[in-house]
Tab-separated table of C-alpha atoms and ligand atoms in Angstrom:
chain	number	residue	atom	x	y	z
A	9	MET	CA	85.247	17.925	14.829
A	10	SER	CA	82.533	15.240	14.694
A	11	GLU	CA	80.020	14.983	11.830
A	12	VAL	CA	77.351	17.632	11.762
A	13	ARG	CA	73.905	16.292	12.811
A	14	LYS	CA	71.185	17.793	10.783
A	15	ILE	CA	67.936	18.377	12.623
A	16	ALA	CA	64.716	19.041	10.532
A	17	VAL	CA	62.396	21.569	12.278
A	18	ILE	CA	58.761	21.410	11.225
A	19	PRO	CA	57.026	24.279	13.122
A	20	GLY	CA	53.610	23.352	11.798
A	21	ASP	CA	50.316	25.019	12.728
A	22	GLY	CA	48.789	27.287	15.401
A	23	ILE	CA	51.222	27.798	18.304
A	24	GLY	CA	53.702	25.462	16.668
A	25	PRO	CA	55.880	28.171	15.046
A	26	GLU	CA	56.001	30.176	18.255
A	27	VAL	CA	57.069	27.385	20.510
A	28	ALA	CA	59.449	25.879	17.936
A	29	ASP	CA	61.170	29.264	17.602
A	30	ALA	CA	61.595	29.506	21.396
A	31	ALA	CA	62.874	25.927	21.614
A	32	VAL	CA	65.397	26.280	18.799
A	33	ARG	CA	66.775	29.369	20.389
A	34	VAL	CA	67.356	27.475	23.554
A	35	LEU	CA	68.808	24.467	21.760
A	36	ASP	CA	71.006	26.744	19.855
A	37	ALA	CA	72.237	28.375	23.113
A	38	VAL	CA	73.076	25.024	24.667
A	39	ALA	CA	74.617	23.698	21.464
A	40	GLU	CA	76.934	26.695	21.408
A	41	LYS	CA	77.828	26.261	25.105
A	42	HIS	CA	78.746	22.541	24.661
A	43	GLY	CA	80.160	22.927	21.100
A	44	LEU	CA	77.629	20.494	19.633
A	45	PRO	CA	77.665	19.909	15.918
A	46	VAL	CA	74.058	20.415	15.041
A	47	ASP	CA	72.434	22.313	12.196
A	48	PHE	CA	68.779	23.160	12.221
A	49	VAL	CA	66.990	23.154	8.897
A	50	TRP	CA	63.386	24.558	8.710
A	51	PHE	CA	60.616	22.995	6.790
A	52	ASP	CA	57.514	24.738	5.623
A	53	LEU	CA	54.966	21.863	5.992
A	54	GLY	CA	51.526	22.159	7.606
A	55	ALA	CA	48.069	23.604	7.058
A	56	GLU	CA	49.158	26.861	5.336
A	57	LYS	CA	51.081	24.975	2.669
A	58	TYR	CA	48.329	22.499	2.278
A	59	LEU	CA	45.660	25.148	1.796
A	60	ARG	CA	47.993	27.150	-0.485
A	61	GLU	CA	49.371	24.279	-2.656
A	62	GLY	CA	47.432	21.227	-1.859
A	63	VAL	CA	50.662	19.538	-0.647
A	64	THR	CA	51.142	17.699	2.679
A	65	MET	CA	54.357	15.620	2.568
A	66	PRO	CA	55.992	15.462	-0.753
A	67	GLN	CA	57.785	12.222	-1.413
A	68	PRO	CA	61.262	13.780	-1.904
A	69	VAL	CA	60.896	15.666	1.366
A	70	PHE	CA	59.977	12.496	3.181
A	71	GLU	CA	62.947	10.723	1.576
A	72	ALA	CA	65.249	13.598	2.610
A	73	LEU	CA	64.001	13.453	6.163
A	74	ARG	CA	64.400	9.746	6.287
A	75	ASP	CA	67.854	9.545	4.758
A	76	GLU	CA	69.603	12.876	5.629
A	77	TYR	CA	68.495	13.903	9.034
A	78	ALA	CA	69.400	12.763	12.545
A	79	ALA	CA	66.050	13.851	14.061
A	80	ILE	CA	62.901	15.877	13.379
A	81	LEU	CA	61.467	18.430	15.770
A	82	LEU	CA	57.847	19.217	15.156
A	83	GLY	CA	55.727	21.943	16.781
A	84	ALA	CA	52.101	20.914	16.277
A	85	MET	CA	49.653	19.979	13.429
A	86	GLY	CA	46.054	20.950	13.370
A	87	ASP	CA	44.018	23.865	11.907
A	88	PRO	CA	40.355	24.588	12.027
A	89	ARG	CA	40.458	25.308	8.227
A	90	VAL	CA	41.435	21.683	7.651
A	91	PRO	CA	38.624	19.888	9.483
A	92	ASP	CA	39.392	16.423	8.171
A	93	ASN	CA	43.054	16.824	9.532
A	94	LYS	CA	44.409	15.496	6.174
A	95	HIS	CA	47.755	17.213	6.418
A	96	ALA	CA	48.229	16.059	10.058
A	97	GLU	CA	47.364	12.518	8.951
A	98	ASP	CA	50.041	12.717	6.167
A	99	ILE	CA	52.672	14.652	8.114
A	100	LEU	CA	52.505	13.617	11.779
A	101	LEU	CA	50.871	10.206	11.572
A	102	GLY	CA	52.625	9.649	8.257
A	103	LEU	CA	55.999	10.114	9.794
A	104	ARG	CA	55.224	7.965	12.829
A	105	MET	CA	54.069	5.114	10.614
A	106	ARG	CA	56.430	5.391	7.743
A	107	LEU	CA	59.547	5.815	9.950
A	108	ASP	CA	58.154	3.005	12.108
A	109	LEU	CA	58.482	5.153	15.272
A	110	TYR	CA	56.940	2.518	17.525
A	111	VAL	CA	57.869	4.122	20.879
A	112	ASN	CA	55.911	7.170	21.981
A	113	GLU	CA	57.448	8.112	25.255
A	114	ARG	CA	55.647	10.657	27.421
A	115	PRO	CA	57.174	11.361	30.854
A	116	VAL	CA	54.879	12.540	33.736
A	117	GLN	CA	57.122	14.293	36.249
A	118	LEU	CA	56.314	16.986	38.797
A	119	PHE	CA	58.785	19.917	38.502
A	120	HIS	CA	57.161	22.082	41.359
A	121	PRO	CA	54.625	21.202	44.117
A	122	ARG	CA	52.374	24.123	43.144
A	123	LEU	CA	51.740	22.548	39.679
A	124	THR	CA	49.745	19.461	40.654
A	125	PRO	CA	46.005	19.590	41.189
A	126	LEU	CA	46.364	16.555	43.395
A	127	LYS	CA	46.110	16.847	47.107
A	128	ASP	CA	49.094	15.936	49.212
A	129	LYS	CA	51.146	14.705	46.184
A	130	THR	CA	54.716	15.783	45.629
A	131	ALA	CA	57.590	15.134	43.156
A	132	ALA	CA	58.131	11.849	44.941
A	133	HIS	CA	54.612	10.645	43.958
A	134	LEU	CA	54.517	11.879	40.424
A	135	ASP	CA	57.471	10.477	38.459
A	136	PHE	CA	56.554	7.987	35.770
A	137	VAL	CA	56.646	7.503	32.018
A	138	ILE	CA	53.794	6.507	29.744
A	139	LEU	CA	54.963	4.491	26.741
A	140	ARG	CA	52.305	4.502	23.989
A	141	GLU	CA	52.539	2.041	21.158
A	142	ASN	CA	52.750	4.296	18.127
A	143	THR	CA	52.251	2.348	14.846
A	144	GLU	CA	49.165	0.156	15.321
A	145	ASP	CA	45.712	0.126	16.930
A	146	LEU	CA	42.956	2.397	15.776
A	147	TYR	CA	45.543	4.647	14.122
A	148	VAL	CA	46.336	2.621	11.098
A	149	GLY	CA	43.556	4.264	9.053
A	150	ILE	CA	41.956	1.137	7.917
A	151	GLY	CA	38.152	1.393	7.619
A	152	GLY	CA	35.646	3.546	5.882
A	153	ASN	CA	32.049	4.706	5.567
A	154	PHE	CA	29.411	2.702	3.825
A	155	LYS	CA	26.166	4.421	2.724
A	156	ARG	CA	27.670	7.771	3.762
A	157	ASP	CA	25.276	10.489	4.776
A	158	THR	CA	22.198	8.205	4.650
A	159	PRO	CA	20.242	6.974	7.594
A	160	ASP	CA	21.855	3.607	7.053
A	161	GLU	CA	25.397	4.817	7.248
A	162	VAL	CA	27.917	2.336	8.693
A	163	ALA	CA	31.395	3.662	9.917
A	164	ILE	CA	34.349	1.382	10.638
A	165	ASN	CA	37.734	1.945	11.992
A	166	GLU	CA	39.743	-1.247	12.427
A	167	MET	CA	41.830	-1.827	15.469
A	168	ILE	CA	45.140	-3.567	14.668
A	169	ALA	CA	47.515	-5.375	17.136
A	170	THR	CA	50.333	-7.557	15.905
A	171	ARG	CA	52.592	-9.737	17.979
A	172	LYS	CA	55.648	-8.091	16.657
A	173	GLY	CA	54.235	-4.615	17.350
A	174	VAL	CA	53.101	-5.384	20.811
A	175	GLU	CA	56.165	-7.306	21.841
A	176	ARG	CA	58.602	-4.660	20.786
A	177	ILE	CA	56.993	-1.852	22.804
A	178	VAL	CA	56.436	-4.211	25.792
A	179	ARG	CA	60.137	-5.132	25.702
A	180	TYR	CA	61.106	-1.507	25.442
A	181	ALA	CA	59.093	-0.866	28.615
A	182	PHE	CA	60.878	-3.452	30.606
A	183	GLU	CA	64.297	-2.215	29.356
A	184	LEU	CA	63.348	1.345	30.262
A	185	SER	CA	62.101	0.309	33.690
A	186	ARG	CA	65.583	-1.324	34.472
A	187	THR	CA	66.963	2.262	34.149
A	188	ARG	CA	64.349	3.441	36.590
A	189	ARG	CA	62.445	1.865	39.497
A	190	ARG	CA	61.855	-1.577	37.828
A	191	ARG	CA	58.021	-1.506	37.748
A	192	VAL	CA	56.036	-1.921	34.585
A	193	CYS	CA	52.247	-1.614	34.362
A	194	MET	CA	50.588	-2.707	31.125
A	195	SER	CA	47.197	-1.102	30.680
A	196	ASP	CA	44.529	-2.354	28.242
A	197	LYS	CA	40.858	-3.242	27.839
A	198	SER	CA	41.413	-6.911	27.456
A	199	ASN	CA	38.190	-7.614	29.322
A	200	VAL	CA	36.299	-6.255	26.299
A	201	LEU	CA	38.681	-6.365	23.344
A	202	ARG	CA	39.474	-10.000	23.702
A	203	ALA	CA	41.246	-10.518	20.506
A	204	SER	CA	43.527	-7.479	20.152
A	205	HIS	CA	44.030	-6.726	23.892
A	206	GLY	CA	43.989	-10.412	24.649
A	207	LEU	CA	47.110	-10.508	22.540
A	208	TRP	CA	48.581	-7.708	24.674
A	209	ARG	CA	47.882	-9.510	27.766
A	210	ARG	CA	49.481	-12.829	26.625
A	211	VAL	CA	52.548	-11.022	25.169
A	212	PHE	CA	52.948	-9.031	28.307
A	213	GLN	CA	52.867	-12.021	30.446
A	214	GLN	CA	55.364	-13.872	28.307
A	215	VAL	CA	57.911	-10.997	28.054
A	216	ALA	CA	57.621	-10.450	31.791
A	217	THR	CA	59.085	-13.868	32.522
A	218	GLU	CA	62.333	-12.729	30.822
A	219	TYR	CA	62.481	-9.867	33.414
A	220	PRO	CA	62.158	-11.519	36.783
A	221	ASP	CA	63.822	-8.427	38.408
A	222	VAL	CA	61.041	-6.085	37.236
A	223	ALA	CA	57.566	-5.951	38.990
A	224	ALA	CA	54.977	-6.475	36.252
A	225	GLU	CA	51.371	-5.643	36.799
A	226	HIS	CA	48.316	-5.132	34.694
A	227	LEU	CA	45.423	-2.582	35.063
A	228	TYR	CA	42.520	-2.092	32.827
A	229	ALA	CA	42.734	1.346	31.331
A	230	ASP	CA	39.693	2.787	33.158
A	231	VAL	CA	41.179	1.732	36.480
A	232	CYS	CA	44.534	2.923	35.318
A	233	ALA	CA	43.093	6.438	34.766
A	234	MET	CA	41.671	6.380	38.213
A	235	GLU	CA	44.882	5.149	39.869
A	236	MET	CA	46.844	7.902	38.039
A	237	VAL	CA	44.860	10.385	40.033
A	238	LYS	CA	44.514	8.445	43.360
A	239	ARG	CA	47.860	6.644	43.680
A	240	PRO	CA	50.240	7.947	40.964
A	241	GLU	CA	53.138	6.780	43.122
A	242	ARG	CA	52.529	3.297	42.206
A	243	PHE	CA	53.650	3.891	38.640
A	244	ASP	CA	57.136	3.754	37.129
A	245	VAL	CA	56.569	2.740	33.501
A	246	ILE	CA	53.084	2.454	31.947
A	247	VAL	CA	52.876	0.726	28.654
A	248	THR	CA	49.687	0.851	26.556
A	249	SER	CA	48.114	0.997	23.224
A	250	ASN	CA	48.112	3.835	20.841
A	251	MET	CA	44.610	5.229	21.546
A	252	LEU	CA	44.672	4.541	25.194
A	253	GLY	CA	48.015	6.135	25.485
A	254	ASP	CA	46.923	9.227	23.744
A	255	ILE	CA	44.110	9.610	26.417
A	256	LEU	CA	46.191	8.664	29.438
A	257	SER	CA	49.054	11.001	28.386
A	258	ASP	CA	46.848	14.099	28.379
A	259	LEU	CA	45.623	13.003	31.845
A	260	GLY	CA	49.253	12.488	33.016
A	261	ALA	CA	50.227	15.943	31.717
A	262	GLU	CA	47.391	17.590	33.712
A	263	LEU	CA	48.660	15.983	36.911
A	264	VAL	CA	52.022	17.794	36.672
A	265	GLY	CA	51.100	21.237	35.284
A	266	GLY	CA	49.316	20.603	32.016
A	267	LEU	CA	49.986	20.311	28.299
A	268	GLY	CA	52.367	23.338	28.357
A	269	LEU	CA	54.952	21.238	30.082
A	270	ALA	CA	54.399	17.838	28.537
A	271	ALA	CA	57.185	16.599	26.315
A	272	SER	CA	56.986	13.619	24.023
A	273	ALA	CA	59.284	11.571	21.697
A	274	ASN	CA	58.327	9.290	18.829
A	275	MET	CA	61.236	6.874	18.384
A	276	HIS	CA	62.605	3.779	16.720
A	277	PRO	CA	65.838	3.373	18.548
A	278	GLY	CA	68.777	3.784	16.270
A	279	ARG	CA	66.817	5.488	13.527
A	280	VAL	CA	65.790	9.081	12.674
A	281	SER	CA	63.180	9.903	15.138
A	282	LEU	CA	60.479	12.541	15.678
A	283	PHE	CA	60.157	14.847	18.645
A	284	GLU	CA	56.974	16.825	19.406
A	285	PRO	CA	55.202	18.010	22.476
A	286	VAL	CA	52.076	16.243	23.702
A	287	HIS	CA	50.028	19.305	23.118
A	288	GLY	CA	48.366	20.402	19.851
A	289	SER	CA	48.160	23.528	17.920
A	290	ALA	CA	46.034	25.435	20.509
A	291	PRO	CA	44.420	27.600	17.829
A	292	THR	CA	42.569	29.880	20.239
A	293	ILE	CA	45.788	31.230	21.687
A	294	ALA	CA	48.001	31.093	18.528
A	295	GLY	CA	49.868	34.161	17.574
A	296	LYS	CA	49.182	35.808	20.983
A	297	ASP	CA	52.543	35.194	22.635
A	298	GLN	CA	50.631	33.217	25.296
A	299	ALA	CA	51.591	29.610	24.524
A	300	ASN	CA	53.899	27.881	27.024
A	301	PRO	CA	57.106	26.951	25.129
A	302	MET	CA	58.364	24.634	27.901
A	303	ALA	CA	56.844	21.400	26.481
A	304	MET	CA	58.615	22.098	23.177
A	305	ILE	CA	61.769	23.037	24.946
A	306	LEU	CA	61.739	19.826	27.040
A	307	THR	CA	60.944	17.930	23.907
A	308	GLY	CA	64.065	19.434	22.326
A	309	ALA	CA	66.043	18.407	25.344
A	310	ARG	CA	64.791	14.760	24.831
A	311	MET	CA	65.821	14.922	21.228
A	312	PHE	CA	69.317	16.083	22.291
A	313	ALA	CA	69.516	13.133	24.789
A	314	TYR	CA	68.360	10.874	21.978
A	315	LEU	CA	71.294	12.177	19.828
A	316	GLY	CA	73.720	11.474	22.624
A	317	PHE	CA	73.996	14.997	23.970
A	318	VAL	CA	73.044	13.901	27.429
A	319	GLU	CA	74.709	16.757	29.378
A	320	ALA	CA	73.272	19.503	27.188
A	321	ALA	CA	69.854	17.861	27.567
A	322	ALA	CA	70.147	17.805	31.364
A	323	GLY	CA	71.204	21.404	31.290
A	324	VAL	CA	68.065	22.495	29.429
A	325	GLU	CA	65.812	20.388	31.761
A	326	ARG	CA	67.502	22.052	34.750
A	327	ALA	CA	66.909	25.494	33.145
A	328	VAL	CA	63.182	24.808	32.674
A	329	ARG	CA	62.870	23.621	36.248
A	330	GLU	CA	64.616	26.696	37.399
A	331	ALA	CA	62.328	29.018	35.381
A	332	VAL	CA	59.330	27.198	36.888
A	333	ALA	CA	60.773	27.590	40.317
A	334	ARG	CA	61.377	31.336	39.721
A	335	GLU	CA	57.849	31.696	38.268
A	336	VAL	CA	59.031	32.961	34.955
A	337	CYS	CA	56.029	31.311	33.331
A	338	THR	CA	53.198	31.702	30.945
A	339	PRO	CA	49.557	32.196	32.194
A	340	ASP	CA	48.828	28.367	31.970
A	341	LEU	CA	51.322	27.900	34.840
A	342	GLY	CA	49.977	30.991	36.710
A	343	GLY	CA	52.652	33.312	35.323
A	344	SER	CA	52.385	36.637	33.536
A	345	HIS	CA	55.117	36.181	31.026
A	346	GLY	CA	54.887	35.643	27.194
A	347	THR	CA	56.180	32.857	25.111
A	348	LYS	CA	59.173	34.810	23.949
A	349	ALA	CA	60.159	36.005	27.369
A	350	VAL	CA	59.955	32.475	28.872
A	351	GLY	CA	61.975	31.063	26.016
A	352	ALA	CA	64.555	33.875	26.312
A	353	PHE	CA	64.846	33.400	30.110
A	354	VAL	CA	65.355	29.583	29.691
A	355	GLY	CA	68.007	30.367	27.064
A	356	GLU	CA	69.835	32.772	29.361
A	357	LEU	CA	69.788	30.211	32.202
A	358	VAL	CA	71.126	27.597	29.846
A	359	SER	CA	73.977	29.934	28.866
A	360	GLY	CA	74.592	30.852	32.494
A	361	ASP	CA	73.631	34.478	31.911
A	362	ALA	CA	70.542	34.631	34.305
B	19	NAD	P1	45.514	21.345	22.245
B	19	NAD	O1	46.489	20.501	22.830
B	19	NAD	O2	45.902	22.111	20.998
B	19	NAD	O3	44.847	22.261	23.256
B	19	NAD	C1	44.143	21.815	24.415
B	19	NAD	C2	44.181	22.865	25.552
B	19	NAD	O4	45.417	23.087	26.055
B	19	NAD	C3	43.739	24.244	24.907
B	19	NAD	O5	43.026	24.901	26.015
B	19	NAD	C4	44.994	25.017	24.704
B	19	NAD	O6	45.008	26.346	24.760
B	19	NAD	C5	45.856	24.404	25.797
B	19	NAD	N1	47.323	24.320	25.370
B	19	NAD	C6	47.832	23.416	24.539
B	19	NAD	N2	49.150	23.640	24.427
B	19	NAD	C7	49.394	24.755	25.179
B	19	NAD	C8	50.649	25.475	25.446
B	19	NAD	N3	51.784	25.209	24.927
B	19	NAD	N4	50.568	26.510	26.248
B	19	NAD	C9	49.420	26.883	26.895
B	19	NAD	N5	48.217	26.221	26.685
B	19	NAD	C10	48.262	25.182	25.806
B	19	NAD	O7	44.331	20.343	21.855
B	19	NAD	P2	42.987	20.527	20.949
B	19	NAD	O8	42.481	21.813	21.184
B	19	NAD	O9	42.162	19.346	21.192
B	19	NAD	O10	43.599	20.458	19.443
B	19	NAD	C11	43.873	21.584	18.568
B	19	NAD	C12	44.489	21.054	17.337
B	19	NAD	O11	45.683	20.442	17.594
B	19	NAD	C13	43.516	19.939	16.642
B	19	NAD	O12	43.688	20.129	15.276
B	19	NAD	C14	44.230	18.677	17.018
B	19	NAD	O13	44.002	17.600	16.131
B	19	NAD	C15	45.652	19.124	17.091
B	19	NAD	N6	46.572	18.281	17.867
B	19	NAD	C16	47.812	18.066	17.416
B	19	NAD	C17	48.756	17.460	18.138
B	19	NAD	C18	50.196	17.313	17.574
B	19	NAD	O14	50.479	17.914	16.634
B	19	NAD	N7	51.031	16.501	18.162
B	19	NAD	C19	48.431	17.003	19.477
B	19	NAD	C20	47.177	17.188	19.996
B	19	NAD	C21	46.206	17.884	19.200
B	20	IPM	C1	49.023	13.492	19.998
B	20	IPM	C2	47.829	13.990	19.171
B	20	IPM	C3	47.774	13.226	17.890
B	20	IPM	C4	47.373	11.771	18.214
B	20	IPM	C5	46.710	13.711	16.876
B	20	IPM	C6	46.931	15.215	16.506
B	20	IPM	C7	46.740	12.966	15.555
B	20	IPM	O1	46.711	13.970	19.920
B	20	IPM	O2	50.080	13.388	19.513
B	20	IPM	O3	48.775	13.167	21.202
B	20	IPM	O4	46.187	11.426	18.424
B	20	IPM	O5	48.340	10.908	18.335
B	21	MN	MN1	46.976	13.538	21.958
């Protein structure tokens, strides 16, 4: 038997534990069906632990995740009792930065016509991927407050773009598009952010010359948001900066059914990578068996694909599509089922029992 791949599960806060539980049950079912050598190990990291022990990401835990695990599956981070989001900064952003997970991949794909709020748009119009640069931009945490809490307060967050950082995500976008419909749209605000996004513009033009078989276009991010609503069919791969990608990916999610279905992957190809849905901890519905587990389940499927379990991953995605088609859904998708029931149904579909 091949080597066991250890997967770290960090359920996290709010709805995180509920959706992580549902997803791991489905992944276990598909792993059993395909005889996959995986071992899920659960980690107690998040707001509860931070409030209890003052600990966010202990160094030995970080090193174990980095050195011993094939992948990390994370539910969500965010708790109203931690208003400065310190634990999320250390755990979620910390893992993205410290593991150098420069690709944040967020697919926008319509599973069923009833799920889009857009008029006259079908699955053929809504099938693209947002690639969000994941290690730079306004997310690097450089800045501070001067004369805090005085009328003269000054607040600064620095926006960072490096040639290396931009080039590697842009190159990834062109490579990905070659497995799809060979179109890449780079979106920025280079009309305003002349230095940082000017660099994006120049690097994009340069890398595009190496991919003459791929159609390369540029849209300012405001227009990109508009076009995502008006003519989503023009998009195949969208590549953009960290902050703009954060915003555009929530918009993208809403075009195809909402955050309850939106999967996401934080990757550095060839290295231990982190898989978490686009959504957050949704504190108002936490613990009520109302959260849609499908985003987390699809995120798990993406993780399996990353680990090379492509057939198993496809099986999970098919099962989610089937559950959506049969309307075995949570209230956000118009259904009347709970988190557990939806997870169990997807698991049965995966195992061939439903
Ligand atoms: P959110 O994504 O948690 O929720 C936004 C809206 O979508 C809410 O109405 C929520 O009920 C709904 N929603 C989200 N996921 C859902 C699901 N699976 N099923 C059904 N409905 C769902 O965003 P927010 O309210 O802005 O943030 C809450 C907390 O989560 C904050 O602390 C924020 O920082 C954090 N957050 C974390 C992540 C992450 O861990 N990756 C992502 C986004 C936000
Ligand atoms: C996301 C989230 C995170 C981000 C927050 C929770 C730090 O919104 O993954 O989309 O801004 O990247
Ligand atoms: Mn977000």
